[in-house]
PDB file of C-alpha atoms in Angstrom:
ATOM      1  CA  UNK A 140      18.973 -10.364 -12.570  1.00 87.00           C
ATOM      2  CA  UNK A 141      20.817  -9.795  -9.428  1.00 92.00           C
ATOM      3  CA  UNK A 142      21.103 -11.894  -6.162  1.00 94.00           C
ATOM      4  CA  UNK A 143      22.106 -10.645  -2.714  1.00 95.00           C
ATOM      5  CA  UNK A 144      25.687 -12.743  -2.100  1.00 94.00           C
ATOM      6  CA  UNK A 145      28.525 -12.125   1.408  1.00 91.00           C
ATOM      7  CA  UNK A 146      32.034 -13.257   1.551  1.00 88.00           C
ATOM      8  CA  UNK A 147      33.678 -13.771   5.353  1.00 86.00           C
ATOM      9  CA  UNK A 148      37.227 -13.107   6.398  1.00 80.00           C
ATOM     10  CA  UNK A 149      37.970 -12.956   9.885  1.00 73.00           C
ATOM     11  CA  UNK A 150      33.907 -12.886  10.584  1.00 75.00           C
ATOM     12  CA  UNK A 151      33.649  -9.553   8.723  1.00 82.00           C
ATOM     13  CA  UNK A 152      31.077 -10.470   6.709  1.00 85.00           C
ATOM     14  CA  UNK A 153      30.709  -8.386   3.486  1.00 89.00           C
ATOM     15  CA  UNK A 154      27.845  -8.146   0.907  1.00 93.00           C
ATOM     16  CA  UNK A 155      27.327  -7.924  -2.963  1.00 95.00           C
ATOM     17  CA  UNK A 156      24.686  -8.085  -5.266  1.00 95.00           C
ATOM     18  CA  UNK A 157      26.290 -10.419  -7.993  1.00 95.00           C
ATOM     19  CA  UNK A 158      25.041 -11.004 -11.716  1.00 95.00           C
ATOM     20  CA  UNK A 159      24.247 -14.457 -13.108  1.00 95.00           C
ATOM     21  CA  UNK A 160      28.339 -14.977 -13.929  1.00 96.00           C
ATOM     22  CA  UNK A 161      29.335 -14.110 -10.379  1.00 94.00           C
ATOM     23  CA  UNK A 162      30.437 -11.085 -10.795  1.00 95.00           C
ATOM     24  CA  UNK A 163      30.326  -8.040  -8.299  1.00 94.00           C
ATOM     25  CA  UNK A 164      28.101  -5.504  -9.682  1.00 94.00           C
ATOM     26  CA  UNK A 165      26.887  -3.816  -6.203  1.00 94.00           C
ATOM     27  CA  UNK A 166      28.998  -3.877  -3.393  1.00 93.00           C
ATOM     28  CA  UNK A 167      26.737  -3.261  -0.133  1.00 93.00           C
ATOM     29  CA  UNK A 168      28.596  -1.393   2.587  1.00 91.00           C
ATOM     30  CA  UNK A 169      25.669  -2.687   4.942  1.00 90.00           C
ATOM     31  CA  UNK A 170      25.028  -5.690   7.272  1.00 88.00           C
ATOM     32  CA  UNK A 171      21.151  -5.671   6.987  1.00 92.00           C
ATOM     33  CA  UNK A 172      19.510  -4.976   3.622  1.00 94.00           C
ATOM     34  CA  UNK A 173      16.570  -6.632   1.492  1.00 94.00           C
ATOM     35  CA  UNK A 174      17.552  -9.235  -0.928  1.00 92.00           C
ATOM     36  CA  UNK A 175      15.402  -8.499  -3.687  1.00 89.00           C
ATOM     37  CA  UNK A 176      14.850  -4.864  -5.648  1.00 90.00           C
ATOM     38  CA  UNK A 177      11.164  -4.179  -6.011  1.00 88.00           C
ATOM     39  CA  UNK A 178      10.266  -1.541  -9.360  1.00 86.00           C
ATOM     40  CA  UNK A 179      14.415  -0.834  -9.333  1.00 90.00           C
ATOM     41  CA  UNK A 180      14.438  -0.004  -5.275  1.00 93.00           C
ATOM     42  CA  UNK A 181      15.468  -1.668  -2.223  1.00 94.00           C
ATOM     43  CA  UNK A 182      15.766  -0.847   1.865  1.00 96.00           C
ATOM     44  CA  UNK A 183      19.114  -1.087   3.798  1.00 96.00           C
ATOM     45  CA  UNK A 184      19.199  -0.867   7.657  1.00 96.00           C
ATOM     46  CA  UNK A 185      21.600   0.529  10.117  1.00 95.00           C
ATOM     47  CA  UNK A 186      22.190   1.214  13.565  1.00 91.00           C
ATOM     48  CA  UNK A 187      21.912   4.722  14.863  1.00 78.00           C
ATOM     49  CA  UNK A 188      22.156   5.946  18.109  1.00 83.00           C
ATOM     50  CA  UNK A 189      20.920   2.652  19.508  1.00 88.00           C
ATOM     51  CA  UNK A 190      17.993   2.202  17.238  1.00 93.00           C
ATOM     52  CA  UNK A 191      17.617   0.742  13.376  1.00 95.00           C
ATOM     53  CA  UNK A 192      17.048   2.885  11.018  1.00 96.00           C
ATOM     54  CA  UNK A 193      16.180   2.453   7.345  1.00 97.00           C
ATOM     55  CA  UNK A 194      17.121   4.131   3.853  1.00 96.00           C
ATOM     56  CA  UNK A 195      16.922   2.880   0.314  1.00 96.00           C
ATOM     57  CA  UNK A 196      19.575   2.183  -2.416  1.00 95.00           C
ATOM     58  CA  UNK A 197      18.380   1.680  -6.669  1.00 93.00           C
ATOM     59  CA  UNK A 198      20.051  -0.724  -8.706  1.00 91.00           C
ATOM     60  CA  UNK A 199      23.655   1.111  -9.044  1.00 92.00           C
ATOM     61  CA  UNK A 200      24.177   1.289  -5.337  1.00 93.00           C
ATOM     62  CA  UNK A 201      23.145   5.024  -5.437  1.00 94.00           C
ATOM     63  CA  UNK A 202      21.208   5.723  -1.792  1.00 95.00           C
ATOM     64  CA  UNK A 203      17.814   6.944  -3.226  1.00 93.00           C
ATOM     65  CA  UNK A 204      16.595   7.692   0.321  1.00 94.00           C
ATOM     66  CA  UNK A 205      18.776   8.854   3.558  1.00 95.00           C
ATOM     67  CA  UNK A 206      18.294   5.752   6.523  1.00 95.00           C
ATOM     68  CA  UNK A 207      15.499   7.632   8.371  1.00 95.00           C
ATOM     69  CA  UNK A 208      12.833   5.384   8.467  1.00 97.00           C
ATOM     70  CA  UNK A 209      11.601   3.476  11.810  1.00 96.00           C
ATOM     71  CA  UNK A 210       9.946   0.226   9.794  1.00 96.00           C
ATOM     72  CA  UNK A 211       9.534  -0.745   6.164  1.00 96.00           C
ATOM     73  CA  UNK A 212       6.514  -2.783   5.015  1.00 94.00           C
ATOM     74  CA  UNK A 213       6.167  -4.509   1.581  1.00 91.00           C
ATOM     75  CA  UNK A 214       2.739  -3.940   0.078  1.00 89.00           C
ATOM     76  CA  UNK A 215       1.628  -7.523  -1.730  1.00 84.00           C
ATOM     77  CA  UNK A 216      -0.827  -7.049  -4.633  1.00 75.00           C
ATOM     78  CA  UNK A 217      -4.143  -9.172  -3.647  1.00 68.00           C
ATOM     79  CA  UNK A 218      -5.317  -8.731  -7.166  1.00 65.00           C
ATOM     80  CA  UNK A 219      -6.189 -11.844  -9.358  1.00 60.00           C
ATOM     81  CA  UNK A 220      -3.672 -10.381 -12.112  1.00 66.00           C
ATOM     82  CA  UNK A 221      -0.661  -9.644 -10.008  1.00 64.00           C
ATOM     83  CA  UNK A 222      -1.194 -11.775  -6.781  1.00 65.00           C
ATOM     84  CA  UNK A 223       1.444 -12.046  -4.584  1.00 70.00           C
ATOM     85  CA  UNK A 224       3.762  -9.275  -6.479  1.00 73.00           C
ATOM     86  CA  UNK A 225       5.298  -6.234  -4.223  1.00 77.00           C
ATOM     87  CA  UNK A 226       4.216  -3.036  -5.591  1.00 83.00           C
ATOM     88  CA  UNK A 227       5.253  -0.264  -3.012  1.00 90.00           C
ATOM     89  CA  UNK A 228       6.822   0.125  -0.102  1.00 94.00           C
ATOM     90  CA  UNK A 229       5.385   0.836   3.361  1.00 96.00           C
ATOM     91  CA  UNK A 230       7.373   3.118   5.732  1.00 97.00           C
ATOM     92  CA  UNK A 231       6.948   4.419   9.024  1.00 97.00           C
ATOM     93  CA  UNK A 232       8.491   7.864  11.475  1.00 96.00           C
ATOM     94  CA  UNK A 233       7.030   7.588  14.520  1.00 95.00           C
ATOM     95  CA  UNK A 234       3.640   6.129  14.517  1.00 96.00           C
ATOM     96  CA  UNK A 235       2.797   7.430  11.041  1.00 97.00           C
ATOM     97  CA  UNK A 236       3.110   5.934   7.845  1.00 98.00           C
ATOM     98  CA  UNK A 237       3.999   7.141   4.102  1.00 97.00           C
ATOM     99  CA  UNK A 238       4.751   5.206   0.785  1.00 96.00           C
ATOM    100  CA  UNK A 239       7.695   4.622  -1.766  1.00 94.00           C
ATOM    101  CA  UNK A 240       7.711   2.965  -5.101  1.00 88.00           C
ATOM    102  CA  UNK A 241       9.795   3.709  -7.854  1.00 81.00           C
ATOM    103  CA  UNK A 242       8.361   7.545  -8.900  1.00 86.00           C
ATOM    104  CA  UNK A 243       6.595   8.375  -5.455  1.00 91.00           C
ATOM    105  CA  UNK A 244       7.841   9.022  -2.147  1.00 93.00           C
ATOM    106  CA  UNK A 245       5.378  10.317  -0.104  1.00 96.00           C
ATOM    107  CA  UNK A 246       6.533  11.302   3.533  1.00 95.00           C
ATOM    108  CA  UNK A 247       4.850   9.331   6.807  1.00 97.00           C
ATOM    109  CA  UNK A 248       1.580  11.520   7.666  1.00 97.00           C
ATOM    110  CA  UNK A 249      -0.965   9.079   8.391  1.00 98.00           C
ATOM    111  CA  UNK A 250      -2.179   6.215  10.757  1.00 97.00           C
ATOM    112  CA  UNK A 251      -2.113   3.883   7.467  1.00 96.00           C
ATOM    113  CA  UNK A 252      -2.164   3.850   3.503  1.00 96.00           C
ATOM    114  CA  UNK A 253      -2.361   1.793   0.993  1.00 94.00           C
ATOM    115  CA  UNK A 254      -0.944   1.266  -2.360  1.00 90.00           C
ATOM    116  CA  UNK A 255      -2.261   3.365  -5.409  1.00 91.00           C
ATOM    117  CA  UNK A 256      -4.615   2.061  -7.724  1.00 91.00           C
ATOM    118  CA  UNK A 257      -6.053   4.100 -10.571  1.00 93.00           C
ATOM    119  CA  UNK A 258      -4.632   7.477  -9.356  1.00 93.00           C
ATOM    120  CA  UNK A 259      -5.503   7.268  -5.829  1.00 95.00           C
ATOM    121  CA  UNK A 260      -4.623   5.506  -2.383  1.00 95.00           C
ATOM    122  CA  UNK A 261      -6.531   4.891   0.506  1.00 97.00           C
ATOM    123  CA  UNK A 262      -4.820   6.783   3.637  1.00 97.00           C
ATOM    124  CA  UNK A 263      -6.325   6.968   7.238  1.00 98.00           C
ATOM    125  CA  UNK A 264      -6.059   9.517   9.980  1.00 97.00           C
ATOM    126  CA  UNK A 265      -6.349   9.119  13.730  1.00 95.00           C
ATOM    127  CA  UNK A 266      -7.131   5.910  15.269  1.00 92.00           C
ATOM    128  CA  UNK A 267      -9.159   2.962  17.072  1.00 90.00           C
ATOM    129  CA  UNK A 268     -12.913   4.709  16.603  1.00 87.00           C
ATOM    130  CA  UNK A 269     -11.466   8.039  15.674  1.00 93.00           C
ATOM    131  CA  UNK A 270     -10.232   6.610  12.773  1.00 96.00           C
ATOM    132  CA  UNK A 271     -11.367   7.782   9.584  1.00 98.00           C
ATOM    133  CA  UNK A 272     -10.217   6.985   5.760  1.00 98.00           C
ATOM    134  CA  UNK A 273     -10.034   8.936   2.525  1.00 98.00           C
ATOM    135  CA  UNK A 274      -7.879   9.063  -0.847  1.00 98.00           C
ATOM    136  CA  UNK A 275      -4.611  10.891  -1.538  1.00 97.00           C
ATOM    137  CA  UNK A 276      -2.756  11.442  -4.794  1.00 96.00           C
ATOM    138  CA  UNK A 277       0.416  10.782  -5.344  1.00 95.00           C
ATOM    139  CA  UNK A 278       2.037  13.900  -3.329  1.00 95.00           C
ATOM    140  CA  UNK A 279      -0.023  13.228   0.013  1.00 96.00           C
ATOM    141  CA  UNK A 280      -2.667  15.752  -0.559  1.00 97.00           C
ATOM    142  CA  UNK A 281      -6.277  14.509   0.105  1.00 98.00           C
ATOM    143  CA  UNK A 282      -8.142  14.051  -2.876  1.00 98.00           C
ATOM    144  CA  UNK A 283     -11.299  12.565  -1.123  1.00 98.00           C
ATOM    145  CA  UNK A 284     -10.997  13.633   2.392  1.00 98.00           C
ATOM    146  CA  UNK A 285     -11.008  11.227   5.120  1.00 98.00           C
ATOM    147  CA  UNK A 286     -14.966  10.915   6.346  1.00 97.00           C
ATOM    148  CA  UNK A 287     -15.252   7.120   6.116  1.00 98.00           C
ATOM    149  CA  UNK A 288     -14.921   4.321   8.608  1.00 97.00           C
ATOM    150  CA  UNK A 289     -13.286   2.347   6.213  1.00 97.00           C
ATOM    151  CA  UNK A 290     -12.593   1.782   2.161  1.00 97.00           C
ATOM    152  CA  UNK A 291     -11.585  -0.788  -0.678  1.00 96.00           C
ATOM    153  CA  UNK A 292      -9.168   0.638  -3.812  1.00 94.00           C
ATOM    154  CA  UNK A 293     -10.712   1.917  -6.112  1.00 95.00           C
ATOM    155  CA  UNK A 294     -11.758  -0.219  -9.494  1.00 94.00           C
ATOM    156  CA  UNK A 295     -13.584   0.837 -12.433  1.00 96.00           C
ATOM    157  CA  UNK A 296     -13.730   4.316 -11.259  1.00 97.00           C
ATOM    158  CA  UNK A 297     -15.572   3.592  -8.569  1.00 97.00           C
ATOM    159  CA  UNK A 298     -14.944   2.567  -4.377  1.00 98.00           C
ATOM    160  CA  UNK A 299     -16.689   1.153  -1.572  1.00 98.00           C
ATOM    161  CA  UNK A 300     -16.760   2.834   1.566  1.00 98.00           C
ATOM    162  CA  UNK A 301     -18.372   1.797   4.539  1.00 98.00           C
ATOM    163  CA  UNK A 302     -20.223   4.816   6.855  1.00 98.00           C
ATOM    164  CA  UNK A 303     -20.511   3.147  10.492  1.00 96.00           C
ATOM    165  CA  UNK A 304     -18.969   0.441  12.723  1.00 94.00           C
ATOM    166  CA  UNK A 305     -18.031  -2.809  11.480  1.00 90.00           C
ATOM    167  CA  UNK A 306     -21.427  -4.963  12.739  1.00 90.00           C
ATOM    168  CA  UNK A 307     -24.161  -1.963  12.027  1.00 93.00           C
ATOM    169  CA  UNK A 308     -22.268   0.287   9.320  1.00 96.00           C
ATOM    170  CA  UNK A 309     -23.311   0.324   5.471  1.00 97.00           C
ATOM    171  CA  UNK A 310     -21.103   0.249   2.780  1.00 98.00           C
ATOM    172  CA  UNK A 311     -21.790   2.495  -0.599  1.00 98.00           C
ATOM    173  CA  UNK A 312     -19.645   3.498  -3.481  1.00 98.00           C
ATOM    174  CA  UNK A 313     -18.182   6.370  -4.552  1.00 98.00           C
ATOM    175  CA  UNK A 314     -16.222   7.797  -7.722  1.00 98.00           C
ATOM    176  CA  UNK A 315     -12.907   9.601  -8.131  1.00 97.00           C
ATOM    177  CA  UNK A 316     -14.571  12.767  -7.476  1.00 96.00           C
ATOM    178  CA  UNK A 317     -16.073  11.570  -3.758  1.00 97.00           C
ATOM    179  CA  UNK A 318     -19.183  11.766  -5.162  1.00 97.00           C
ATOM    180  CA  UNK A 319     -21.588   9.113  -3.578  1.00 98.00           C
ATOM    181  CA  UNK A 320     -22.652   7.268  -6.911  1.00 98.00           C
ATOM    182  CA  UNK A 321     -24.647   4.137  -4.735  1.00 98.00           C
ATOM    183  CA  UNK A 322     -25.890   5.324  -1.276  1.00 97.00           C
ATOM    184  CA  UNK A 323     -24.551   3.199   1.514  1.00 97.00           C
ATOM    185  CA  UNK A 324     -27.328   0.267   1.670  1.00 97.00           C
ATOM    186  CA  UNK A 325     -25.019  -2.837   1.658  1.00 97.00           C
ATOM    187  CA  UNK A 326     -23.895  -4.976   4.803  1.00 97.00           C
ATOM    188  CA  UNK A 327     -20.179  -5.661   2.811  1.00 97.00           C
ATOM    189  CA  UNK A 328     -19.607  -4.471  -1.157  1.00 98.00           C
ATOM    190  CA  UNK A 329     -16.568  -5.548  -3.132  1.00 97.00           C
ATOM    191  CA  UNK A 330     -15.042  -3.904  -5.991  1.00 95.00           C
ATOM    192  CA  UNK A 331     -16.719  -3.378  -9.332  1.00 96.00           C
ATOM    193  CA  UNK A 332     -15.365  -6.146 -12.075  1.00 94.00           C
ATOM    194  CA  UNK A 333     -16.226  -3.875 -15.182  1.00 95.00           C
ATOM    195  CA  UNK A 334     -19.763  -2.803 -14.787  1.00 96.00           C
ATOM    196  CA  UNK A 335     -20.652  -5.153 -12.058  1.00 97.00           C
ATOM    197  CA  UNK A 336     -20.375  -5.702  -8.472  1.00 97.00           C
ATOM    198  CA  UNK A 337     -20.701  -8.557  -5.427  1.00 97.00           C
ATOM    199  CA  UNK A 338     -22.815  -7.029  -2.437  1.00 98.00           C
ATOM    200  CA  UNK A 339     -23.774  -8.930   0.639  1.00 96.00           C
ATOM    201  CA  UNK A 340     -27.383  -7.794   1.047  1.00 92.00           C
ATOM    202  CA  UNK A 341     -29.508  -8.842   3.680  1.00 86.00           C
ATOM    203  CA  UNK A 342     -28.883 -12.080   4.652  1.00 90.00           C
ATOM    204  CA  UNK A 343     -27.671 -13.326   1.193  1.00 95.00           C
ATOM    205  CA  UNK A 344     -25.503 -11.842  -1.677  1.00 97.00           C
ATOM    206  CA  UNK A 345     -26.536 -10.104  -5.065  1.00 97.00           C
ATOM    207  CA  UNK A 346     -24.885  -8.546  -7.935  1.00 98.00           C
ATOM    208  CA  UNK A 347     -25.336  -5.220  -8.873  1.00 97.00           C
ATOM    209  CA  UNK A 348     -24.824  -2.523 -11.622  1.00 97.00           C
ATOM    210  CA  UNK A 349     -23.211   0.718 -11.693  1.00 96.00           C
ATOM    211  CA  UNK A 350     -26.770   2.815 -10.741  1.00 95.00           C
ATOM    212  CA  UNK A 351     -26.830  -0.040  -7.671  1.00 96.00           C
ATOM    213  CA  UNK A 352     -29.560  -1.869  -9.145  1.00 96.00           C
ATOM    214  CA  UNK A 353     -30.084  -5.457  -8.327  1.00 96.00           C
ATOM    215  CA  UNK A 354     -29.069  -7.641 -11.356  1.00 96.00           C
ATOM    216  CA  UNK A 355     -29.376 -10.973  -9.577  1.00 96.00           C
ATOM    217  CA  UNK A 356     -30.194 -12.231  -5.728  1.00 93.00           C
ATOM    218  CA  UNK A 357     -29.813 -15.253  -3.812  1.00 88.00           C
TER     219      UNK A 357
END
């Protein structure tokens, strides 16, 4: 309902958000901000001290968040329902990152994160082979603590983690507790649509249940 407009006089360029009748209904007292609010947010940038810094305004102008950020990262939905839809916001102090969408703001702590889905978001700590993954809830504290070389969001209740590098490691799933429901046996596994799963297995693919048993194989 709103759209990201600037006037000129005497190249001092000034920007509004506008309504559909051209009227002012934001008046943006910044030269860099994102054109588009995402769940009723969006990110302005300034300079400070010599570097750009970011912050983030809601829908009445109001700054939600102070312009202390390094970099801000939209996080696209992959899913089938939502595809291509921004859900959260990335942001980044340092070389650490934490998350912002409309009811959580969760401060930069870790080497990456991900959006939430059912509850809980992947987040990573360390990095290059030191880096390990686990879930958080929605104040930063680790829910599943971070013991696996990598993770897919949760669906269904249930996750895949891999245990080991990228060419030799397995991949297993666990539920929202942590608890290892299907022991890590798989060379890839996606997440669970309802009660079953893809796998790569071997040197082919197969679909499993939620025990891990083999429903069909190619």
């Amino acid at each position: 309902g709103l759209a990201l407009a600037g006037t000129s006089k005497e190249e001092n360029l000034q920007l509004s958000f506008i309504d559909h009748s051209g009227k002012v209904v934001i008046p943006v007292p910044y030269k860099i901000i994102n054109p588009r609010f995402i769940n009723g947010l969006t990110y302005f940038g300034i300079e400070k001290n010599g570097t750009r810094k970011y912050g983030f305004i809601d829908r009445t102008g109001k700054t939600i968040i102070e312009p202390v950020y390094d970099k801000v990262e939209e996080i696209i939905s992959s899913s089938a329902k939502d595809l291509g839809k921004v859900i959260a916001f990335k942001v980044k102090s340092g070389e650490l990152w934490g998350l912002i969408s409309s009811d959580i703001v969760i401060k930069p702590a870790f080497s990456e994160i991900a959006a939430f889905r059912e509850g809980l978001a992947s987040a990573s700590t360390g990095t290059g082979e030191q880096q390990k993954y686990g879930f958080i809830d929605t104040k930063g504290n680790w829910i599943i603590q971070p013991l696996y070389d990598e993770v897919n969001d949760f669906a269904y209740g249930l996750a895949s983690v891999r245990i080991g590098g990228m060419l030799d490691g397995k991949w297993g799933y666990i539920d929202t507790n942590g608890k290892m429901v299907i022991e890590p046996q798989f060379r890839y596994a996606y997440n669970f649509l309802g009660n079953i799963a893809l796998v790569q297995r071997g040197n082919g693919k197969a679909i499993i249940d939620r025990t891990g048993k083999v429903l069909v194989e190619e």
